[in-house]
Amino acid sequence: MDLHFGDSKPSDEERAAVDALLGPPESSWEGADRSDADLRWARGGRAARDRRDLLLPGLHAVNDRIGWISEGALDYLCRRLTVPPAEAYGVATFYSMFAVKPRPATVLHVCTDLACASAGAAELCAGVEARLGPGSGVGVERGPCLGLCERAPAALAVRAGDPVRTAVSAPATVEAAVLAASAPDSAPEEPSAALAVPQAGQDGLVLLRRVGVVDPASLDDYRAHGGYAALRRAFELGPAEVIREVTDAGLVGRGGAAFPTGRKWQATASRPDRPHHLVCNADESEPGTFKDRVIMEGDPYALVESMTIAAYAVGAHQGYLYLRGEYPRALERMSHAIEQARARGLLGDDVLGQGYAFDIEIRRGAGAYICGEETALFNSIEGYRGEPRSKPPFPVEKGLFGRPTAENNVETLVNVLPVLTMGAQAYAAIGTAKSTGPKLFCVSGSVDRPGVYELPFGATLGELLELAGVRERLRAVLLGGAAGGFVRPDERDIPLTFEGTRQAGTTLGSGVVMAFDDTVPLPRLLLRIAEFFRDESCGQCVPCRVGTVRQEEALHRIVARTGAAAADDIALLREVGRAMRDASICGLGQSAWNAVESAIDRLGAYE
Amino acid sequence: MTAIPLGVPRRLVEFTVDGQEARVPEGSTILDACRAAGKDVPTLCQGDTLTPKNACRVCVVEVEGARTLVPACSRGAEPGMEVRTDTERARHSRRLVLELLASSVDLSTTPKAAGWIKEYEAKPDRFGPDAARLNEEPKVDNDLYVRDYDKCILCYKCVDACGDQWQNTFAISVVGRGFDARIAVEHDAPLTDSACVYCGNCVEVCPTGALSFKSEFDMRAAGTWDESAQTETTTVCAYCGVGCNLTLHVQDNEIVKVTSPHDNPVTHGNLCIKGRFGYQHVQNRD
Ligand code: SF4
Ligand code: SF4
Ligand code: SF4
Ligand code: FES
Ligand code: FES
């Protein structure tokens, strides 16, 4: 490989930020001063290249410290890791949280997505921009869902430095958001995670039973509330029996694809090549989704324990927790939980004294919805652009670092705890025959008590809306987030199961339920959805890269039109949408037309 | 390729293409099988010596049982597969892909594009006059080749050719994302500030003319480029002892560009800067 580094030099601070992650450079080959020994040997090369996966953490390190990534900093990082600068530049420009041009050290991310839009995000942005104009030292960036939809509208302030400071403001007023950005250290504490769980403390909860009940910082408290019973049972059973329990329980993936978890684990466990990996997808970026955040903030040890069980079952000794870049508190709580578990022998070389080695590394995403797609997530961890790979081969064969990998999202994994503590039979008795167990729903929008709800599969949409306090004059419900579909307010009988929603011609997706009353202009919502997909398309394949642009253009043209005046463009949308669904590489392009189509067909959006 | 790999004999995979029985060696793609069976499937991002990124999606076919269409260029043929190359559904996606591409980039120098647009009755204009286009100015920053990304379909071939599949120089990459994704060197710098060694291998694989010899670019601008008046002569490069094959493209007794045969077992189409661009001395007639 010919590596060519320009002559831009890192500043001392940029160098320090990179060295804090990678340790000091050893030779001039990777940026240290030249020593006599350097004349005789070269360092870097293959050994450094094997650390390519530190590229994303390295970019974070610089971006966190300086606020943006300069040429000198990028080149220095590339030298340390033997990564070609062109590739690293391609990676840095892929993520929306990174900047490769100078920008203010403090950035205020203001959500303009669906729940926030209907809670006044536009006024919030305008107000904030008026107060934090040029010269304020704060950059205001409008962006997609921050995963705080139950407290919409939401804003997240990030101030670069050592350490980086963050502050969340939600529900945000102009005052509070400006305060968070101008003094992140003195901004008020976020409310407890339990406030996102209106059912907190109620009897009968399975997945959410500890949220708001245990101290998320205390491992002892977790154990006092039944923690680590499931892992003990797993060790008693052995890996094959754990997989059998999970299979018998009928657990399927909660991320939207509804693939049987036991089958995925079995397929990974049985591959002869080693090592196997476990990846927990905590990159929930579906607009309207925040359940993973609430679990990680409210019951972090539950995720540590369930990742340990999953890894044990599939024969992995290393687990990666790919955590959304926009979740500072979840990051802090998970890091703390992992450290505590390690200190107490629940992670490390000898988990629970059972001679089984497992550890978890956290990898932070950097603002890319597409990285929630499992293969894009692998590329992202490996230090490549977060572009989906084409399948086959499937991750169970060739996943992270080309090895057999089991990838599950947070909700799926925490379901493993009750599967093991209750036993497969009792677990499978919850819900319906085809959709077993409890399910989490993220309810937001025009309801009185937005938040994460837990219901057995099979409850109806109406029951859920009732719980959340649906308001008068409901106009539409979006199921499954931007990639899901709209249903009419009178379709409250739809059972919330995979098969029930499918039968009703819609999808459960990841469990998003967003309610909109008739004050929310539907065409604007659809436009926002189109804008979201256009922004988040990775750009790899033509149907999605160009199709999402054409979709947004057509929706702009008809935003105020109806009937015959909109008919041409609706026909065009259908044609483009069909090709996107049929010919795109991954689920993003394949589902980018779902919500709009459902709004036209079910809600009569432009009639 | 004319190079005959002396591997273990491969088993044959049996499946059907448009109802016809097809047998191809294990490891073949659906496209290989279609071509062997005489079916015409359009391709853009597929290349004969690179692993396709399957990004353009113009080669999609229908595979029985698959939820979505499947890219023929990269999906391996599996026993028992039932492939249909010319269904209404596949044609629809191909037509739309052609429309989406032609409405956003300049396909005027993409071989076969005009023919496919006609064949599939694609109407790129129907997205209206305000449809977003790339609108890139040609980047002329060196004397050897021009990057005109207004013609770029983001097939990733140049990136793969510059990177681990051919050249191992890694001078270029895809940067940005979505519709704003572009091919660029680090920091969006001019090519002359990058790691580029001017092997021209990226020019060799570019399917659209987005990358072209400066000579070709200038002649096109002057209106003197005339492929029909060109002859091609394959010879051996005289610079060093490796023996790379060069194909000289000659118009009016002047070498106007140099390519390299992809079926050459030694180079597979790769050259270095000397073989690719060092031809002026031959025609220095003072
Ligand atoms: S469908 Fe969209 S997000 Fe998925 S690979 Fe294609 S361009 Fe990327
Ligand atoms: S000319 Fe060669 S080195 Fe330069 S960008 Fe093209 S392939 Fe890479
Ligand atoms: S410049 Fe040419 S080879 Fe490179 S991506 Fe664009 S079209 Fe493909
Ligand atoms: S935080 Fe704004 S929509 Fe989710
Ligand atoms: S030729 Fe197959 S996807 Fe481009």
mmCIF file of C-alpha atoms in Angstrom, chain A residues 38-149:
data_model
loop_
_atom_site.group_PDB
_atom_site.id
_atom_site.type_symbol
_atom_site.label_atom_id
_atom_site.label_comp_id
_atom_site.label_asym_id
_atom_site.label_seq_id
_atom_site.Cartn_x
_atom_site.Cartn_y
_atom_site.Cartn_z
ATOM 1 C CA ASP A 38 13.893 4.190 12.837
ATOM 2 C CA LEU A 39 16.637 4.003 10.279
ATOM 3 C CA ARG A 40 16.756 0.269 10.711
ATOM 4 C CA TRP A 41 13.169 -0.850 10.970
ATOM 5 C CA ALA A 42 9.683 0.164 10.083
ATOM 6 C CA ARG A 43 6.731 0.018 12.368
ATOM 7 C CA GLY A 44 3.116 0.254 11.539
ATOM 8 C CA GLY A 45 2.257 -1.895 8.572
ATOM 9 C CA ARG A 46 0.203 -4.959 9.215
ATOM 10 C CA ALA A 47 0.195 -4.719 12.975
ATOM 11 C CA ALA A 48 -1.183 -1.208 12.878
ATOM 12 C CA ARG A 49 -3.538 -1.987 10.042
ATOM 13 C CA ASP A 50 -5.109 -4.669 12.187
ATOM 14 C CA ARG A 51 -6.236 -1.866 14.434
ATOM 15 C CA ARG A 52 -8.228 -0.288 11.632
ATOM 16 C CA ASP A 53 -11.315 -0.665 13.770
ATOM 17 C CA LEU A 54 -9.924 2.084 15.994
ATOM 18 C CA LEU A 55 -10.552 4.571 13.219
ATOM 19 C CA LEU A 56 -14.059 5.413 14.371
ATOM 20 C CA PRO A 57 -13.011 5.801 18.037
ATOM 21 C CA GLY A 58 -10.092 7.904 16.792
ATOM 22 C CA LEU A 59 -12.361 10.201 14.830
ATOM 23 C CA HIS A 60 -14.547 10.507 17.912
ATOM 24 C CA ALA A 61 -11.518 11.335 20.039
ATOM 25 C CA VAL A 62 -10.561 14.266 17.815
ATOM 26 C CA ASN A 63 -14.104 15.428 17.220
ATOM 27 C CA ASP A 64 -14.853 15.266 20.952
ATOM 28 C CA ARG A 65 -11.778 17.259 21.876
ATOM 29 C CA ILE A 66 -11.687 19.867 19.108
ATOM 30 C CA GLY A 67 -15.203 19.849 17.746
ATOM 31 C CA TRP A 68 -14.133 19.017 14.211
ATOM 32 C CA ILE A 69 -11.511 16.985 12.371
ATOM 33 C CA SER A 70 -8.774 18.923 10.625
ATOM 34 C CA GLU A 71 -6.518 17.686 7.833
ATOM 35 C CA GLY A 72 -3.587 17.447 10.206
ATOM 36 C CA ALA A 73 -5.562 15.486 12.782
ATOM 37 C CA LEU A 74 -6.947 13.077 10.200
ATOM 38 C CA ASP A 75 -3.540 12.503 8.665
ATOM 39 C CA TYR A 76 -1.992 11.886 12.051
ATOM 40 C CA LEU A 77 -4.679 9.361 12.940
ATOM 41 C CA CYS A 78 -4.147 7.666 9.580
ATOM 42 C CA ARG A 79 -0.415 7.471 10.162
ATOM 43 C CA ARG A 80 -0.959 5.871 13.546
ATOM 44 C CA LEU A 81 -3.300 3.245 12.104
ATOM 45 C CA THR A 82 -1.796 2.838 8.618
ATOM 46 C CA VAL A 83 -5.084 3.809 7.049
ATOM 47 C CA PRO A 84 -5.035 5.612 3.693
ATOM 48 C CA PRO A 85 -6.170 9.197 4.266
ATOM 49 C CA ALA A 86 -8.613 9.081 1.357
ATOM 50 C CA GLU A 87 -10.428 6.184 3.007
ATOM 51 C CA ALA A 88 -10.448 7.842 6.397
ATOM 52 C CA TYR A 89 -11.797 11.000 4.818
ATOM 53 C CA GLY A 90 -14.526 8.927 3.218
ATOM 54 C CA VAL A 91 -15.370 7.533 6.659
ATOM 55 C CA ALA A 92 -15.265 10.892 8.456
ATOM 56 C CA THR A 93 -17.609 12.489 5.915
ATOM 57 C CA PHE A 94 -20.075 9.637 6.209
ATOM 58 C CA TYR A 95 -21.232 10.493 9.724
ATOM 59 C CA SER A 96 -23.307 13.511 10.534
ATOM 60 C CA MET A 97 -21.799 14.083 13.980
ATOM 61 C CA PHE A 98 -18.344 14.674 12.516
ATOM 62 C CA ALA A 99 -17.269 17.825 10.732
ATOM 63 C CA VAL A 100 -14.251 18.151 8.469
ATOM 64 C CA LYS A 101 -14.579 21.935 8.283
ATOM 65 C CA PRO A 102 -14.057 24.234 11.259
ATOM 66 C CA ARG A 103 -17.154 24.811 13.345
ATOM 67 C CA PRO A 104 -17.897 26.175 16.799
ATOM 68 C CA ALA A 105 -16.805 24.009 19.717
ATOM 69 C CA THR A 106 -20.381 23.779 20.921
ATOM 70 C CA VAL A 107 -23.042 22.310 18.702
ATOM 71 C CA LEU A 108 -26.707 22.234 19.599
ATOM 72 C CA HIS A 109 -28.522 19.437 17.808
ATOM 73 C CA VAL A 110 -32.198 20.241 17.572
ATOM 74 C CA CYS A 111 -34.546 17.445 16.568
ATOM 75 C CA THR A 112 -36.935 18.294 13.756
ATOM 76 C CA ASP A 113 -38.334 14.804 13.366
ATOM 77 C CA LEU A 114 -41.928 13.664 13.623
ATOM 78 C CA ALA A 115 -42.737 13.797 17.328
ATOM 79 C CA CYS A 116 -40.749 16.973 17.813
ATOM 80 C CA ALA A 117 -42.155 18.577 14.691
ATOM 81 C CA SER A 118 -45.656 18.150 16.048
ATOM 82 C CA ALA A 119 -44.530 19.442 19.445
ATOM 83 C CA GLY A 120 -43.228 22.706 18.065
ATOM 84 C CA ALA A 121 -39.696 21.972 16.823
ATOM 85 C CA ALA A 122 -39.977 24.655 14.158
ATOM 86 C CA GLU A 123 -40.631 27.413 16.701
ATOM 87 C CA LEU A 124 -37.927 26.013 18.943
ATOM 88 C CA CYS A 125 -35.379 26.111 16.117
ATOM 89 C CA ALA A 126 -36.337 29.589 15.097
ATOM 90 C CA GLY A 127 -36.140 30.832 18.678
ATOM 91 C CA VAL A 128 -32.846 29.145 19.349
ATOM 92 C CA GLU A 129 -31.320 30.381 16.115
ATOM 93 C CA ALA A 130 -32.418 33.909 16.904
ATOM 94 C CA ARG A 131 -30.691 33.730 20.269
ATOM 95 C CA LEU A 132 -27.632 31.789 19.216
ATOM 96 C CA GLY A 133 -26.700 33.604 16.057
ATOM 97 C CA PRO A 134 -23.223 33.944 14.636
ATOM 98 C CA GLY A 135 -20.809 35.063 17.306
ATOM 99 C CA SER A 136 -22.541 33.107 20.059
ATOM 100 C CA GLY A 137 -19.954 30.361 19.744
ATOM 101 C CA VAL A 138 -22.676 27.784 19.280
ATOM 102 C CA GLY A 139 -23.527 26.043 16.052
ATOM 103 C CA VAL A 140 -27.174 25.056 15.725
ATOM 104 C CA GLU A 141 -27.808 21.933 13.680
ATOM 105 C CA ARG A 142 -31.262 20.691 12.816
ATOM 106 C CA GLY A 143 -31.343 16.972 12.675
ATOM 107 C CA PRO A 144 -33.174 13.697 12.897
ATOM 108 C CA CYS A 145 -34.769 12.054 15.941
ATOM 109 C CA LEU A 146 -32.651 12.151 19.098
ATOM 110 C CA GLY A 147 -34.504 9.277 20.715
ATOM 111 C CA LEU A 148 -36.136 11.548 23.275
ATOM 112 C CA CYS A 149 -39.517 11.574 21.590
#
